[in-house]
Amino acid sequence: MTSLNRNAIILLDGFLNFEYKHKVKIIELYENVGEIFSNLQPAITYLNSVDCGLTSNALITAINNNYVNTLLESYNNSGVSVVTIYDSNYPKRLLDLPFNPLCIYAKGNLELLNAKNTLSIVGSRKTLTEYAKMTANFSNTFSKSGVVIITGVAPGGDTAVINGALESGNVICVLASGFNYLDIEANRELINKVVKKGLLISEYPLDVAPRNFRYPVRNRIIAGLGDGVLIVSGTLTSGTRHTASYALDYGKDVFCFPYSPTYEGGKLCNSLIKDGAVLVTNEEDISQVLRFETKVNNIIDLTEREEQVYNVIKNGVTKVDDICAELDVKIFALMPIISSLEIKGVITKGTASEYLPIK
Amino acid sequence: MLAKVKSYALIGLTGFPVDVEVDVSNGLPSFEIVGLPDASVKEAKERVRSAIRNSGKKYPNVKVTVNLAPADVKKQGSYLDLAIAIGILTASNSEAERLDDSYVLIGELSLDGTIRAISGLLPMLISAKNNGSTKFIVPYENAVEASYVLGTEVYALKNLTEAVALLQGKGEFEPVKSSNYDTALYESSLVNDLSFVKGQAFAKRALEVAVAGGHNILFEGPPGAGKSMMAKCIPSIMPKMSFEEALETTKIHSVAGVLRNDEGIIKYRPFMTPHHTASHVAIVGGGSNAMPGVISLAHNGVLYLDEMPEYPRKVLECLRQPLEDRVITVTRAKASVEYPASFMLCGSLNPCPCGNYGSKNKVCKCTVSEIRKYRARLSEPLLDRIDIQVGVEGVVYSDLVSTKEEESSLDVRKRVEFARKIQFERFKEDSIKTNAEMKEIHIKKYCKLNAECENILKSSFESLNLSARARSRIIKVARTIADLAFSEHILPEHILEAVGYRSNSSR
Ligand SMILES: [Zn+2]
């Protein structure tokens, strides 16, 4: 029966204009929705009674012409796997959520869908460089220790998350369109890497175009797949706020980086913290709350000179000129140490000639 | 009767001899110029006729034919006036005594007979001298310019009457005294000095490295950070111009008609900064006369493009050829002319169109795509030719009022000149002068890295996400840093410092 159920739901999901709540209604008409192939009548009666983006004639034609096989073939040809709510590898974390996707279209490592530990990390397109770097570091640390990271595919915050997680491949990116619209993404090269090493998913069949309203809808999946959600940046009106509010609705822990009170691009984080989100300054702040059994390794091997410079930067002296003055060294003696600290991943370039601590 | 007088004309920066042949024969009064003259030469008729009459000489009221040879090259400009006038006077025997025809005559005439200053005299004199001519009559106002062409006998005269007198051997005329190329006054004459820039140790160091290795540099920072101020100081820390370099640069300025008469020769490295609304022709060169553009006027000096993304893309892309080949080919209707354009490029840009991106206390109103588009106006191939890309901080009040002694341009220039000397020795056998010009083959030969350096490079690529193209830029800059430190080999600290001078364009 499972495979018939599976086919039925793939078929229903393949009608692009057919509304979600009516799909659910049709499923509820049957004990097993797979019966639809042998007993079409209940579905026809329902479709004739409402205006829902699918006519009974269209369904009859589709079933008579074995349309589901055409669909499966096209997914197969595109290298896309379909995971339905009847499949054992459907993500458990989504099973009980309202409006959970009936089908998940996926490319990449399907095993990631039911990882033991997961963390969603999202940020706005305009994430400050040092925050982006810090985000990449978090993403890198967690993903390397086995936590699967969930995010989107936009430039800025999402990109930093992906960059951090690609090394281990423990990353799931959620699209807001069908797979046939990947070419228009600014980040397509990065997305290709996600397909190779991690997992790319969408709740939309191949030919669904990206539309603005789909992003907030997509964000419910990002929020749903994570054991918690880390918000790295965002203005009070940015799309990231949807992810945060879904997470709160689902009863998940929300984590935020803190910002200066005047910085627009961080006001979402500050306001979430005020409302009870966890203020995050290091990886342990998250792993303690979510009980990740991961040992976060924060020991970095620094030379004496590096340690000295690093401490000055951590104390808030961040501009190269000021660090020189503070330590009374010449700029050409300082620069090699700065670069070395940067390469070791404990500081990063801010704006202009500023370096900021990220560990 | 037929007369033959020698003059010169120009194609690009090269002068070529023109024989002005004048035939005066009986017939209806007429004045014909043949031999591919352009409009500006045809205008000579009126000037020459009036100049002769107003100098108290007799203009022959017969048929006058002027032939300019060789006939297959288009002649332009008014340099030929003087030669045509003397030719007419000779051919018509209007003067009692014979006129000496061994001089090369260059000059424009005004209606009253004054010999007027011309542009492009220097390249003509240099070419003429190389072609074996030694005696010249040139405009009086061009005397200083002419004084730098050594081993010639140049008379700088005020008017046609003087010219006739000289050619008849009458009167006392002194040839122009040759000038010594002297840059002793260099320091005191520089208006912009690095010591006037307060603070900015990081940007100054980046600038020093850039100039030492001939690297192009890009300053990124908020408006008012002092990017232009620092750019203007670049000529003051560049090595002094050699006489040959000065001549090359002066030739171009002479042809473009922007050489000051009292200047004679350009001793200071030019600093050219075209506005971003300047026309393509004005910046790159061209037009009906195939004139050199600003980038050629910046030859041996600095081309500064403030707010670089504001320049039309077409102009920016045209910079790629000269940045690579150090010459620019300017084409006009039939021929194409090559002008030198070996300049150090200094560019500046804001972090975003409104300038506030990344600021901790000002709000950036630009959208992400606006910021991306702004930066994308500088193409990758262009950015690849800018070895050093650094951020400049806004100036802090405490720096402005600081009484701390800042290093002068002279101090920095001494280090730069040492580093250049090392490069000069290194590239003796190669056709390049500076580290910035190194190609892969030179990098292989002169920038051997030990295992430790290779490791640092490798890990910096991994952890800083550098593109493969950044590799040779970093190595070239590291080579310059090593030269500044008198180090024969590139050491780890040189590589590390070089890694710091790259843009943070990861957004
Ligand atoms: Zn802006």
Short mmCIF file of C-alpha atoms and ligand atoms in Angstrom, two decimals, chain B residues 352-357 364-366 371, ligand 1:
data_model
loop_
_atom_site.label_atom_id
_atom_site.label_comp_id
_atom_site.label_asym_id
_atom_site.label_seq_id
_atom_site.Cartn_x
_atom_site.Cartn_y
_atom_site.Cartn_z
CA CYS B 352 28.50 51.36 -1.13
CA PRO B 353 26.73 54.02 -3.22
CA CYS B 354 25.61 56.00 -0.14
CA GLY B 355 28.94 55.47 1.61
CA ASN B 356 27.57 54.26 4.95
CA TYR B 357 27.74 50.51 4.51
CA CYS B 364 23.17 52.50 4.82
CA LYS B 365 20.15 53.07 2.64
CA CYS B 366 21.36 50.95 -0.25
CA ILE B 371 25.83 47.47 -3.35
ZN ZN C 1 24.87 52.50 1.36
#
